[in-house]
Coordinates of C-alpha atoms and ligand atoms in Angstrom, one line a residue:
M1 CA -22.6 -7.3 207.7
S2 CA -19.1 -6.0 208.2
L3 CA -16.0 -6.9 210.0
K4 CA -15.0 -4.8 213.0
R5 CA -11.4 -3.9 213.9
I6 CA -10.4 -5.8 217.1
I7 CA -8.7 -3.5 219.7
I8 CA -5.3 -4.8 220.9
H9 CA -4.1 -4.5 224.5
P10 CA -3.0 -2.1 226.0
D11 CA -5.9 0.2 225.3
P12 CA -8.0 2.2 227.8
R13 CA -11.2 0.9 226.2
L14 CA -10.3 -2.6 227.4
K15 CA -10.1 -1.4 231.0
K16 CA -13.6 0.1 231.3
I17 CA -16.6 -1.2 233.1
C18 CA -19.2 -1.4 230.3
E19 CA -22.8 0.0 230.5
P20 CA -25.8 -2.3 230.6
V21 CA -27.6 -2.6 227.2
S22 CA -30.9 -0.7 227.6
G23 CA -32.9 -2.7 225.1
V24 CA -32.7 -4.6 221.8
S25 CA -32.8 -2.5 218.7
P26 CA -32.0 -2.9 215.0
E27 CA -28.6 -1.3 215.8
L28 CA -27.9 -3.9 218.5
R29 CA -28.8 -6.7 216.1
R30 CA -26.5 -5.3 213.6
L31 CA -23.7 -5.0 216.2
A32 CA -24.2 -8.6 217.3
S33 CA -24.2 -9.8 213.8
D34 CA -21.0 -7.9 213.0
M35 CA -19.4 -9.2 216.2
L36 CA -20.2 -12.8 215.2
E37 CA -18.8 -12.3 211.7
T38 CA -15.7 -10.7 213.2
M39 CA -15.3 -13.6 215.7
Y40 CA -15.6 -16.3 213.0
D41 CA -13.2 -14.4 210.7
A42 CA -10.5 -14.0 213.4
P43 CA -11.1 -17.0 214.2
G44 CA -12.1 -17.0 217.9
I45 CA -14.6 -18.8 220.1
G46 CA -15.9 -15.5 221.8
L47 CA -15.8 -11.8 221.3
A48 CA -16.9 -9.1 223.8
A49 CA -18.3 -5.7 222.7
P50 CA -15.4 -3.6 224.2
Q51 CA -13.0 -5.5 222.0
V52 CA -14.6 -3.7 219.0
G53 CA -14.8 -0.4 220.9
V54 CA -18.4 -0.6 222.1
L55 CA -18.6 -0.2 225.9
E56 CA -21.8 -2.1 226.4
R57 CA -22.6 -5.3 228.2
L58 CA -22.8 -8.0 225.5
F59 CA -20.7 -10.7 224.0
V60 CA -21.0 -13.4 221.4
M61 CA -19.6 -16.9 221.5
D62 CA -19.6 -20.2 219.7
V63 CA -17.7 -23.0 221.4
C64 CA -18.8 -25.9 219.3
A65 CA -16.3 -28.1 217.6
K66 CA -14.8 -27.0 214.2
E67 CA -16.4 -29.9 212.3
S68 CA -20.0 -29.4 213.6
A69 CA -22.5 -26.8 212.5
P70 CA -22.0 -23.3 214.0
E71 CA -23.9 -22.4 217.1
P72 CA -23.7 -18.6 217.3
R73 CA -24.8 -17.2 220.7
V74 CA -25.4 -13.6 221.8
L75 CA -25.5 -12.9 225.5
I76 CA -26.8 -9.5 226.6
N77 CA -26.4 -8.1 230.2
P78 CA -25.0 -11.4 231.4
R79 CA -24.6 -12.0 235.2
I80 CA -23.2 -15.0 237.1
T81 CA -25.7 -16.4 239.5
W82 CA -23.7 -19.4 240.6
K83 CA -20.1 -20.7 240.4
S84 CA -18.9 -24.2 241.1
E85 CA -16.4 -25.0 243.9
D86 CA -14.4 -27.1 241.5
E87 CA -12.0 -25.4 239.2
N88 CA -10.6 -26.0 235.7
T89 CA -7.4 -24.8 234.2
Y90 CA -7.3 -24.0 230.4
E91 CA -4.7 -22.4 228.3
E92 CA -6.5 -19.2 227.3
G93 CA -5.9 -16.9 224.4
C94 CA -7.5 -13.5 223.6
L95 CA -8.1 -11.8 220.3
S96 CA -7.0 -8.6 222.0
I97 CA -3.7 -10.2 223.0
P98 CA -2.8 -12.1 219.8
G99 CA -0.3 -15.0 219.9
I100 CA -0.2 -15.3 223.7
Y101 CA -1.5 -18.4 225.5
E102 CA -1.4 -18.9 229.2
D103 CA -3.0 -21.2 231.8
V104 CA -5.8 -19.6 233.7
T105 CA -7.8 -21.3 236.5
R106 CA -11.5 -20.5 236.9
P107 CA -14.6 -22.2 238.3
A108 CA -15.3 -25.3 236.2
S109 CA -19.0 -24.4 235.8
V110 CA -21.1 -21.3 236.1
R111 CA -24.8 -20.3 235.8
M112 CA -25.5 -17.1 234.0
V113 CA -28.6 -15.1 233.5
F114 CA -28.8 -13.0 230.3
K115 CA -31.0 -11.7 227.5
D116 CA -30.8 -13.1 224.0
I117 CA -31.0 -10.9 220.9
D118 CA -34.8 -11.1 221.0
G119 CA -34.8 -9.6 224.5
K120 CA -35.8 -13.0 226.0
D121 CA -34.5 -13.9 229.5
H122 CA -32.4 -17.0 230.0
E123 CA -30.6 -18.8 232.8
E124 CA -28.1 -21.4 231.7
E125 CA -25.4 -23.5 233.1
F126 CA -22.1 -23.5 231.2
I127 CA -19.5 -26.3 231.7
G128 CA -16.0 -27.0 230.3
M129 CA -14.7 -24.8 227.6
A130 CA -18.1 -22.9 227.4
A131 CA -17.7 -22.0 231.1
T132 CA -14.2 -20.8 230.6
C133 CA -15.1 -18.8 227.5
A134 CA -18.3 -17.2 229.1
Q135 CA -16.2 -16.1 232.2
H136 CA -13.4 -14.7 229.9
E137 CA -16.0 -12.7 228.0
L138 CA -17.9 -11.5 231.1
D139 CA -14.5 -10.3 232.4
H140 CA -14.1 -8.2 229.3
L141 CA -17.3 -6.3 230.2
D142 CA -15.7 -5.4 233.6
G143 CA -12.4 -4.3 232.1
T144 CA -10.5 -7.5 233.0
L145 CA -8.2 -9.4 230.7
F146 CA -6.8 -12.9 231.4
L147 CA -3.4 -11.1 231.8
D148 CA -4.8 -9.8 235.1
Y149 CA -4.6 -13.3 236.5
L150 CA -0.9 -13.7 235.7
S151 CA 2.1 -12.6 237.6
G152 CA 3.2 -9.0 237.4
I153 CA 6.4 -9.9 235.5
K154 CA 4.5 -12.0 232.9
R155 CA 1.9 -9.3 232.5
R156 CA 4.5 -6.6 231.9
M157 CA 6.5 -8.8 229.4
I158 CA 3.3 -9.5 227.4
T159 CA 2.2 -5.9 227.5
A160 CA 5.6 -4.7 226.2
K161 CA 5.3 -7.3 223.4
M162 CA 1.8 -6.1 222.5
K163 CA 3.0 -2.4 222.4
K164 CA 5.7 -3.5 220.0
L165 CA 3.2 -5.4 217.9
K166 CA 0.8 -2.4 217.8
K167 CA 3.7 -0.1 216.6
E168 CA 4.6 -2.5 213.9
R169 CA 1.0 -2.8 212.7
A170 CA 0.6 1.0 212.7
R171 CA 3.8 1.3 210.6
N172 CA 2.5 -1.2 208.1
E173 CA -0.8 0.5 207.6
Ligands
GNR201 O1 -10.8 -17.2 220.8 C1 -10.6 -17.3 222.0 N1 -10.2 -18.4 222.6 C2 -10.2 -18.7 223.9 C3 -9.5 -19.8 224.4 C4 -9.5 -20.1 225.7 C5 -10.1 -19.3 226.6 C6 -10.8 -18.1 226.2 C7 -10.9 -17.9 224.8 S1 -11.8 -16.5 224.3 C8 -10.9 -16.1 222.8 C9 -11.5 -15.0 222.1 C10 -11.5 -13.7 222.9 O2 -10.6 -13.0 223.1 N2 -12.6 -13.4 223.5 O3 -12.7 -12.3 224.3
NI202 NI1 -10.7 -12.0 225.0

């Protein structure tokens, strides 16, 4: 296993619509396992493939409480089949936008179809934090960041801040 470098906004790779995964393979298993390791290391509750530079439709997540046993999940070619009418507002963060937290309103529950790492089909309802996280991750696969739900002013301020952060990081390498 190995840690992957997480891409920081702004970056053209975070704006792309990702390609469907064509099938499970040893390489895909390896990628999923590296993504999980990278997510736990960060730490974060989700991580989408484009955040590590792979423009394919998969993400990993684990939204269980810190004290309980880890529940690593891998969702491949996920699609939303149903969204609830009722909405939920959570303060979201993103590993590609470090240190920034903003309220985002999304459907409170969603159903998703996806394949797991064994290629098996699933349909599952996500509620609460899991629903927010799964939608945040699916957005990444379509080149959308939580920033895109904020006002233009906020988005530009945060983007400027991230550009500065990236310059500082590059200088310290
Ligand atoms: O670690 C993360 N926390 C989080 C908190 C609220 C809503 C969404 C998230 S996902 C984020 C990790 C990440 O950037 N995934 O793409
Ligand atoms: Ni994110």
